[in-house]
CSV table of C-alpha atoms and ligand atoms in Angstrom, one decimal:
chain,number,residue,atom,x,y,z
A,14,MET,CA,36.4,32.8,58.6
A,15,PRO,CA,36.5,33.1,62.5
A,16,SER,CA,35.4,30.1,64.4
A,17,ARG,CA,32.4,32.0,65.8
A,18,ASN,CA,31.0,31.8,62.3
A,19,ASP,CA,31.6,28.1,61.6
A,20,ALA,CA,29.1,26.2,59.5
A,21,GLU,CA,27.2,24.5,62.3
A,22,THR,CA,26.9,27.7,64.3
A,23,LEU,CA,25.7,29.6,61.3
A,24,ARG,CA,23.0,27.0,60.5
A,25,ALA,CA,21.8,27.1,64.1
A,26,ILE,CA,21.5,30.8,63.9
A,27,ALA,CA,19.7,30.7,60.6
A,28,GLY,CA,17.4,28.1,62.2
A,29,SER,CA,16.4,30.6,64.8
A,30,PHE,CA,14.5,32.7,62.2
A,31,SER,CA,11.1,32.1,60.7
A,32,LEU,CA,12.2,30.9,57.3
A,33,GLU,CA,10.1,29.0,54.8
A,34,GLY,CA,11.7,25.5,54.3
A,35,ARG,CA,14.7,23.9,55.9
A,36,VAL,CA,18.1,25.5,55.8
A,37,THR,CA,20.4,23.7,53.2
A,38,GLY,CA,23.4,26.1,53.4
A,39,VAL,CA,24.8,29.3,54.8
A,40,GLU,CA,27.6,30.9,52.7
A,41,PRO,CA,29.5,34.1,53.1
A,42,LEU,CA,28.7,36.9,50.7
A,43,GLY,CA,31.3,39.4,49.6
A,44,ASP,CA,33.4,41.2,52.1
A,45,GLY,CA,31.3,44.1,53.4
A,46,PHE,CA,33.2,46.7,55.4
A,47,ILE,CA,30.8,46.9,58.3
A,48,ASN,CA,28.8,43.7,58.9
A,49,ASP,CA,29.4,40.0,58.2
A,50,THR,CA,27.0,39.0,55.4
A,51,PHE,CA,25.8,35.5,54.4
A,52,ILE,CA,23.3,33.9,52.0
A,53,ILE,CA,21.0,31.3,53.4
A,54,THR,CA,19.7,28.7,51.0
A,55,THR,CA,16.7,26.5,51.9
A,56,ASP,CA,14.7,23.7,50.3
A,57,GLY,CA,11.8,26.2,50.3
A,58,PRO,CA,11.1,28.9,47.6
A,59,ARG,CA,13.4,31.6,48.8
A,60,ARG,CA,16.9,32.6,49.7
A,61,TYR,CA,17.7,34.9,52.6
A,62,ILE,CA,20.4,37.4,53.7
A,63,LEU,CA,21.8,36.7,57.1
A,64,GLN,CA,23.9,39.5,58.8
A,65,ARG,CA,25.9,39.7,61.9
A,66,LYS,CA,25.5,43.4,62.7
A,67,ASN,CA,28.7,45.2,63.8
A,68,GLY,CA,28.3,45.9,67.5
A,69,ASN,CA,31.4,48.2,67.6
A,70,VAL,CA,30.0,50.5,65.0
A,71,PHE,CA,26.4,50.5,66.1
A,72,GLN,CA,25.7,51.2,69.7
A,73,ASP,CA,22.0,50.4,69.8
A,74,ILE,CA,21.2,47.6,67.3
A,75,PRO,CA,17.6,47.0,68.6
A,76,ALA,CA,16.8,50.7,67.9
A,77,MET,CA,18.5,50.5,64.5
A,78,MET,CA,16.3,47.5,63.6
A,79,ASP,CA,13.2,49.3,64.8
A,80,ASN,CA,14.1,52.2,62.4
A,81,ILE,CA,14.6,49.7,59.5
A,82,ALA,CA,11.3,48.0,60.2
A,83,ALA,CA,9.4,51.3,60.3
A,84,VAL,CA,10.8,52.7,57.0
A,85,THR,CA,10.5,49.4,55.1
A,86,ARG,CA,6.9,49.0,56.3
A,87,HIS,CA,6.2,52.4,55.0
A,88,ILE,CA,7.8,51.8,51.6
A,89,ARG,CA,6.2,48.4,51.2
A,90,LYS,CA,2.7,50.0,51.2
A,91,LYS,CA,3.6,52.3,48.4
A,92,VAL,CA,5.4,50.3,45.7
A,93,ARG,CA,4.2,47.9,43.0
A,94,ASP,CA,6.5,45.1,43.9
A,95,PRO,CA,7.0,45.3,47.7
A,96,LEU,CA,9.2,42.2,47.9
A,97,ARG,CA,11.8,43.6,45.5
A,98,GLU,CA,11.5,47.4,45.9
A,99,THR,CA,12.5,47.4,49.6
A,100,LEU,CA,14.1,45.1,52.2
A,101,THR,CA,11.8,42.6,53.8
A,102,LEU,CA,12.9,41.8,57.4
A,103,VAL,CA,12.3,38.3,58.5
A,104,PRO,CA,11.5,37.9,62.2
A,105,ALA,CA,13.3,35.6,64.6
A,106,ASN,CA,11.3,32.8,66.2
A,107,ASP,CA,10.7,35.0,69.2
A,108,GLY,CA,9.0,37.6,67.0
A,109,GLY,CA,11.7,40.3,67.2
A,110,TYR,CA,13.9,41.5,64.3
A,111,PHE,CA,17.2,40.1,65.6
A,112,HIS,CA,18.6,37.0,67.3
A,113,ARG,CA,21.3,37.2,69.9
A,114,SER,CA,24.0,34.5,69.7
A,115,PRO,CA,25.7,33.3,73.0
A,116,ASP,CA,28.8,35.3,72.1
A,117,GLY,CA,26.6,38.5,72.3
A,118,GLY,CA,26.3,38.9,68.5
A,119,PHE,CA,23.3,40.5,66.9
A,120,TRP,CA,22.0,38.6,63.9
A,121,THR,CA,19.3,39.7,61.4
A,122,VAL,CA,17.7,38.2,58.4
A,123,CYS,CA,16.0,39.7,55.3
A,124,LEU,CA,14.8,38.3,52.0
A,125,PHE,CA,17.5,38.0,49.3
A,126,ILE,CA,16.3,40.1,46.4
A,127,GLU,CA,16.8,37.9,43.3
A,128,ASP,CA,17.9,38.9,39.8
A,129,THR,CA,19.7,42.0,40.9
A,130,VAL,CA,23.3,43.3,40.5
A,131,THR,CA,25.4,45.9,42.5
A,132,PHE,CA,28.3,48.0,41.4
A,133,ASP,CA,31.3,49.0,43.4
A,134,VAL,CA,32.5,52.1,41.5
A,135,ALA,CA,30.4,54.7,39.8
A,136,GLY,CA,32.7,54.9,36.7
A,137,THR,CA,30.2,56.4,34.2
A,138,PRO,CA,27.6,59.2,34.2
A,139,GLU,CA,25.0,56.6,33.4
A,140,LEU,CA,25.7,54.8,36.7
A,141,ALA,CA,25.8,58.1,38.5
A,142,PHE,CA,22.4,58.9,37.1
A,143,GLN,CA,21.0,55.6,38.3
A,144,GLY,CA,22.6,56.0,41.7
A,145,GLY,CA,21.0,59.4,42.1
A,146,ALA,CA,17.7,58.1,41.0
A,147,GLY,CA,17.9,55.2,43.5
A,148,ILE,CA,18.5,57.5,46.5
A,149,GLY,CA,16.0,60.1,45.2
A,150,ARG,CA,13.4,57.5,45.0
A,151,PHE,CA,14.1,56.2,48.5
A,152,GLN,CA,13.8,59.6,49.9
A,153,ALA,CA,10.7,60.4,47.9
A,154,LEU,CA,8.9,57.2,49.2
A,155,LEU,CA,9.7,58.4,52.7
A,156,SER,CA,8.9,62.1,52.2
A,157,ASP,CA,5.5,61.5,53.9
A,158,PHE,CA,6.9,59.4,56.7
A,159,THR,CA,5.9,60.9,60.1
A,160,LEU,CA,6.8,58.3,62.7
A,161,PRO,CA,9.7,58.9,65.1
A,162,LEU,CA,13.1,57.4,64.4
A,163,SER,CA,15.9,56.9,66.8
A,164,ASP,CA,19.2,58.8,66.4
A,165,THR,CA,21.3,55.7,66.1
A,166,ILE,CA,24.5,57.7,65.5
A,167,LYS,CA,24.9,60.7,67.8
A,168,GLY,CA,25.8,64.1,66.3
A,169,PHE,CA,25.8,62.9,62.7
A,170,HIS,CA,26.9,65.8,60.5
A,171,ASP,CA,26.5,68.2,63.4
A,172,MET,CA,29.1,70.9,62.7
A,173,ARG,CA,28.7,72.5,66.1
A,174,TRP,CA,29.6,69.3,67.8
A,175,ARG,CA,32.4,68.6,65.3
A,176,PHE,CA,34.0,72.0,66.1
A,177,ARG,CA,33.7,71.3,69.8
A,178,GLN,CA,35.7,68.1,69.2
A,179,TRP,CA,38.1,70.0,66.9
A,180,ASP,CA,38.8,72.7,69.5
A,181,ALA,CA,39.5,70.0,72.1
A,182,SER,CA,41.7,68.1,69.8
A,183,LEU,CA,43.8,71.1,69.0
A,184,ARG,CA,44.1,72.0,72.7
A,185,ALA,CA,45.2,68.5,73.6
A,186,ASP,CA,47.5,68.1,70.6
A,187,LYS,CA,48.0,64.4,71.6
A,188,ALA,CA,50.4,63.4,68.9
A,189,GLY,CA,52.3,66.8,68.9
A,190,ARG,CA,51.4,67.3,65.3
A,191,ALA,CA,49.3,70.5,65.3
A,192,GLY,CA,52.3,72.9,65.2
A,193,GLY,CA,53.3,71.6,61.8
A,194,LEU,CA,50.0,72.1,60.1
A,195,PRO,CA,49.4,75.8,59.7
A,196,GLU,CA,48.0,75.7,56.2
A,197,GLU,CA,45.6,72.9,57.0
A,198,ILE,CA,44.4,74.4,60.2
A,199,ALA,CA,43.9,77.8,58.5
A,200,PHE,CA,41.9,76.0,55.8
A,201,ILE,CA,39.5,74.7,58.5
A,202,GLU,CA,39.3,78.0,60.4
A,203,GLY,CA,38.7,80.0,57.3
A,204,ARG,CA,35.5,78.1,56.7
A,205,ARG,CA,34.3,77.7,60.3
A,206,GLN,CA,31.6,80.4,60.2
A,207,GLU,CA,30.3,79.5,56.8
A,208,MET,CA,29.8,75.8,57.8
A,209,LEU,CA,28.3,76.6,61.2
A,210,ASP,CA,25.9,79.0,59.4
A,211,PHE,CA,24.7,76.2,57.2
A,212,TRP,CA,24.2,73.8,60.1
A,213,LYS,CA,22.2,76.5,61.8
A,214,LEU,CA,19.6,76.3,59.0
A,215,ILE,CA,19.1,72.7,60.0
A,216,GLU,CA,19.0,73.4,63.7
A,217,ASP,CA,16.4,76.2,63.3
A,218,GLY,CA,14.2,74.2,60.9
A,219,THR,CA,14.8,76.4,57.9
A,220,ILE,CA,15.9,73.2,56.2
A,221,PRO,CA,13.6,70.4,57.2
A,222,LYS,CA,14.5,67.1,58.8
A,223,ARG,CA,13.2,64.2,56.8
A,224,VAL,CA,14.4,60.6,56.4
A,225,ALA,CA,18.0,60.3,55.2
A,226,HIS,CA,19.7,57.0,54.1
A,227,ASN,CA,23.1,58.2,55.3
A,228,ASP,CA,25.2,55.7,53.4
A,229,THR,CA,24.6,56.5,49.8
A,230,LYS,CA,27.4,54.7,48.1
A,231,LEU,CA,26.6,52.9,44.9
A,232,SER,CA,27.0,49.4,46.3
A,233,ASN,CA,24.1,50.1,48.6
A,234,ILE,CA,21.7,50.2,45.7
A,235,LEU,CA,20.4,47.0,44.0
A,236,PHE,CA,19.9,47.2,40.3
A,237,ASP,CA,17.3,45.2,38.5
A,238,ARG,CA,19.3,42.7,36.3
A,239,ALA,CA,16.8,42.8,33.4
A,240,SER,CA,16.2,46.5,33.1
A,241,GLY,CA,19.5,47.9,34.5
A,242,ARG,CA,17.4,50.3,36.6
A,243,ALA,CA,18.0,51.2,40.3
A,244,LEU,CA,15.5,48.9,42.1
A,245,CYS,CA,16.0,49.2,45.8
A,246,ALA,CA,18.1,51.1,48.4
A,247,ILE,CA,19.6,48.6,50.8
A,248,ASP,CA,22.0,48.8,53.8
A,249,LEU,CA,19.5,50.8,55.9
A,250,ASP,CA,21.6,50.6,59.1
A,251,THR,CA,22.2,54.3,59.2
A,252,VAL,CA,18.6,55.5,58.3
A,253,MET,CA,17.7,58.4,60.6
A,254,ARG,CA,16.0,61.7,60.6
A,255,GLY,CA,18.2,64.4,59.0
A,256,THR,CA,18.4,66.6,56.0
A,257,VAL,CA,18.2,64.8,52.7
A,258,LEU,CA,20.9,67.2,51.5
A,259,SER,CA,23.5,65.2,53.4
A,260,ASP,CA,22.7,62.2,51.2
A,261,VAL,CA,23.4,64.2,48.1
A,262,GLY,CA,26.5,65.8,49.5
A,263,ASP,CA,28.0,62.4,50.5
A,264,ALA,CA,27.2,60.8,47.2
A,265,ILE,CA,28.7,63.7,45.2
A,266,ARG,CA,31.9,63.6,47.4
A,267,SER,CA,32.5,60.1,46.3
A,268,TYR,CA,30.8,59.7,42.9
A,269,ALA,CA,32.1,62.9,41.3
A,270,ASN,CA,35.7,62.9,42.6
A,271,ASN,CA,38.0,62.3,39.6
A,272,THR,CA,40.1,60.0,41.8
A,273,ALA,CA,40.2,58.1,45.1
A,274,GLU,CA,39.6,60.1,48.3
A,275,ASP,CA,43.2,59.4,49.4
A,276,ASP,CA,45.0,60.0,46.1
A,277,PRO,CA,48.4,61.5,47.1
A,278,ASP,CA,48.7,63.1,43.7
A,279,TYR,CA,46.5,66.1,44.4
A,280,SER,CA,46.7,67.3,40.8
A,281,ARG,CA,44.4,64.4,39.9
A,282,VAL,CA,41.7,65.5,42.4
A,283,TRP,CA,38.8,67.5,41.0
A,284,LEU,CA,35.0,67.6,40.9
A,285,ARG,CA,33.8,66.0,37.7
A,286,LEU,CA,30.9,68.2,36.6
A,287,ASP,CA,29.7,65.5,34.1
A,288,MET,CA,29.3,63.1,37.0
A,289,TYR,CA,27.7,65.8,39.1
A,290,GLU,CA,25.2,66.7,36.4
A,291,ALA,CA,24.3,63.0,35.9
A,292,TYR,CA,23.8,62.3,39.6
A,293,MET,CA,21.7,65.4,40.1
A,294,ARG,CA,19.6,64.6,37.0
A,295,GLY,CA,18.8,61.1,38.4
A,296,TYR,CA,18.3,62.4,41.9
A,297,LEU,CA,16.1,65.4,41.0
A,298,ARG,CA,13.9,63.3,38.7
A,299,GLU,CA,12.8,61.4,41.7
A,300,ALA,CA,13.2,64.0,44.5
A,301,GLY,CA,12.3,67.2,42.7
A,302,GLY,CA,8.7,66.8,43.6
A,303,PHE,CA,9.0,66.9,47.4
A,304,LEU,CA,11.9,69.3,48.0
A,305,ASP,CA,11.0,72.6,49.5
A,306,GLU,CA,12.5,76.0,48.5
A,307,ALA,CA,15.2,76.0,51.2
A,308,GLU,CA,16.3,72.5,50.2
A,309,LYS,CA,16.5,73.6,46.5
A,310,ARG,CA,18.3,76.8,47.5
A,311,TRP,CA,21.0,74.8,49.4
A,312,MET,CA,21.2,71.7,47.2
A,313,ALA,CA,24.4,72.7,45.5
A,314,PHE,CA,26.1,73.6,48.8
A,315,ALA,CA,25.6,70.1,50.3
A,316,PRO,CA,28.7,68.5,48.7
A,317,LEU,CA,30.8,71.4,50.0
A,318,TYR,CA,29.5,70.9,53.5
A,319,ILE,CA,30.0,67.2,53.6
A,320,THR,CA,33.5,67.4,52.0
A,321,PHE,CA,34.5,70.0,54.6
A,322,GLU,CA,33.3,67.8,57.4
A,323,GLN,CA,35.5,65.0,55.9
A,324,VAL,CA,38.5,67.3,55.7
A,325,LEU,CA,38.0,68.2,59.4
A,326,ARG,CA,37.5,64.6,60.5
A,327,PHE,CA,40.6,63.3,58.7
A,328,LEU,CA,42.8,66.2,60.0
A,329,MET,CA,41.4,65.8,63.5
A,330,ASP,CA,42.3,62.1,63.4
A,331,HIS,CA,45.8,62.9,62.2
A,332,ILE,CA,46.2,65.4,65.1
A,333,ASP,CA,44.8,62.9,67.6
A,334,GLY,CA,47.3,60.3,66.5
A,335,ASP,CA,45.2,58.2,64.1
A,336,SER,CA,42.8,56.6,66.5
A,337,TYR,CA,39.6,56.5,64.5
A,338,TYR,CA,40.2,55.8,60.8
A,339,LYS,CA,42.3,52.8,59.8
A,340,THR,CA,45.6,54.0,58.3
A,341,LYS,CA,47.9,52.1,55.8
A,342,TYR,CA,50.9,54.3,56.4
A,343,PRO,CA,51.9,57.0,59.1
A,344,GLU,CA,50.8,60.1,57.1
A,345,HIS,CA,47.7,58.5,55.6
A,346,ASN,CA,45.2,60.8,57.4
A,347,LEU,CA,47.2,63.8,56.4
A,348,VAL,CA,47.2,62.7,52.7
A,349,ARG,CA,43.4,62.1,53.0
A,350,THR,CA,43.1,65.6,54.5
A,351,ARG,CA,45.0,67.3,51.7
A,352,SER,CA,43.3,65.2,49.0
A,353,GLN,CA,39.9,66.2,50.3
A,354,MET,CA,41.0,69.8,50.6
A,355,ALA,CA,41.8,69.8,46.9
A,356,LEU,CA,38.4,68.4,46.2
A,357,LEU,CA,36.7,71.1,48.3
A,358,ARG,CA,38.7,73.8,46.5
A,359,SER,CA,37.6,72.3,43.2
A,360,MET,CA,34.0,72.3,44.4
A,361,GLU,CA,34.3,75.9,45.5
A,362,ASP,CA,35.6,76.9,42.1
A,363,SER,CA,32.8,75.0,40.4
A,364,TYR,CA,30.1,76.2,42.8
A,365,PRO,CA,28.5,78.7,40.3
A,366,GLN,CA,28.2,75.8,37.7
A,367,MET,CA,26.8,73.4,40.3
A,368,GLN,CA,24.1,76.0,41.2
A,369,GLU,CA,23.3,76.5,37.5
A,370,ILE,CA,23.0,72.7,36.9
A,371,VAL,CA,20.6,72.4,39.8
A,372,ALA,CA,18.6,75.4,38.7
A,373,GLY,CA,18.4,74.0,35.2
A,374,LEU,CA,17.1,70.6,36.4
A,375,LEU,CA,14.5,71.9,38.8
B,637,ATP,P1,29.3,47.7,53.3
B,637,ATP,O1,29.9,48.1,54.5
B,637,ATP,O2,30.2,47.3,52.2
B,637,ATP,O3,28.2,48.7,52.8
B,637,ATP,P2,27.6,46.1,54.7
B,637,ATP,O4,28.3,45.2,55.7
B,637,ATP,O5,26.9,47.3,55.3
B,637,ATP,O6,28.5,46.4,53.6
B,637,ATP,P3,25.3,45.5,53.1
B,637,ATP,O7,25.6,46.7,52.3
B,637,ATP,O8,24.0,45.4,53.8
B,637,ATP,O9,26.5,45.1,54.1
B,637,ATP,O10,25.3,44.2,52.1
B,637,ATP,C1,26.5,43.8,51.4
B,637,ATP,C2,26.2,43.4,50.0
B,637,ATP,O11,25.3,42.3,50.0
B,637,ATP,C3,25.4,44.4,49.2
B,637,ATP,O12,26.2,45.4,48.5
B,637,ATP,C4,24.6,43.5,48.2
B,637,ATP,O13,25.5,43.1,47.1
B,637,ATP,C5,24.3,42.3,49.0
B,637,ATP,N1,23.0,42.3,49.6
B,637,ATP,C6,22.7,42.8,50.8
B,637,ATP,N2,21.3,42.7,51.1
B,637,ATP,C7,20.8,42.1,50.0
B,637,ATP,C8,19.5,41.7,49.6
B,637,ATP,N3,18.4,41.8,50.5
B,637,ATP,N4,19.3,41.1,48.4
B,637,ATP,C9,20.3,40.9,47.6
B,637,ATP,N5,21.6,41.3,47.9
B,637,ATP,C10,21.9,41.9,49.0
B,638,MG,MG1,26.6,48.3,52.0
């Protein structure tokens, strides 16, 4: 644990929030990829989650906290058990939703939701179903949300912008690698128009912008320990306006891949239709009621779009000399690229079945 997070400092930070009771402990929780997360215990009735938000990843944390406050306020008014079915932010003593430590850190607190469990990997169709239901419900609760939200991550899923970056990156060819990648570059170029055409539907409003969660992995859903049901979507740092289709696409890319996204044995990579069907069944049970015709029409395409974007980003990072994604070995980004290319090919082969599954569920 870095010294900036020593016990005394953590207690002082916890003490700068409006908690019930006196702080009795602050302990690290898990090893999240993005933020540093702790549990605060008190001699009062509740436990709390304390997070140091990642200032490298998030450029405007006050705007991000305003987004989270607005969507959780909206959900709270609509659910039976507001303290368990959405995050409850706890204000700092100055009334704001974050506290700044002397080292510049941004700290936030929310209630710890008791009697819940999380899962790291969606190994079974049953978990995929629950994951889909969790995100579908989150989106459905926000389908009548009309307040403005800040774009906390610029150009998110914007293919026009991605291709601008891509063209620049090929021109610069910083690491001198572009010449050796004819097949991969052709894979991207062969799909350029199709992907830009889809993005255009979002730009011109054919597909509506609603509230998207934007980090739909399974560990961002709390499950009720007693019933085993998806209870609450957490980790709302990336909540923004956008198409809800990108949440589905991102979830399918990870849930329904037969193997890890960087599996170097490409023969193990394929889209599991049983996982796809299960996720979509859970998702559409909750979201089927608010989706419009354009969203339904393009639902099955979303995983292809998001997987394509990931191929492009991995390949671009390889060409740029591995400056964005952490790599474990020199060709890691190229392996990721090829592995995700195999996944996209499998999705393209299965696209008619994916469309049939969606049609059958709607
Ligand atoms: P990651 O990058 O892995 O998604 P993160 O840094 O974004 O992590 P969170 O996802 O917000 O952090 O939280 C990490 C874990 O802490 C969650 O997966 C969950 O197990 C637990 N957790 C977070 N908030 C709560 C809460 N309010 N109540 C109960 N558990 C929580
Ligand atoms: Mg998380």
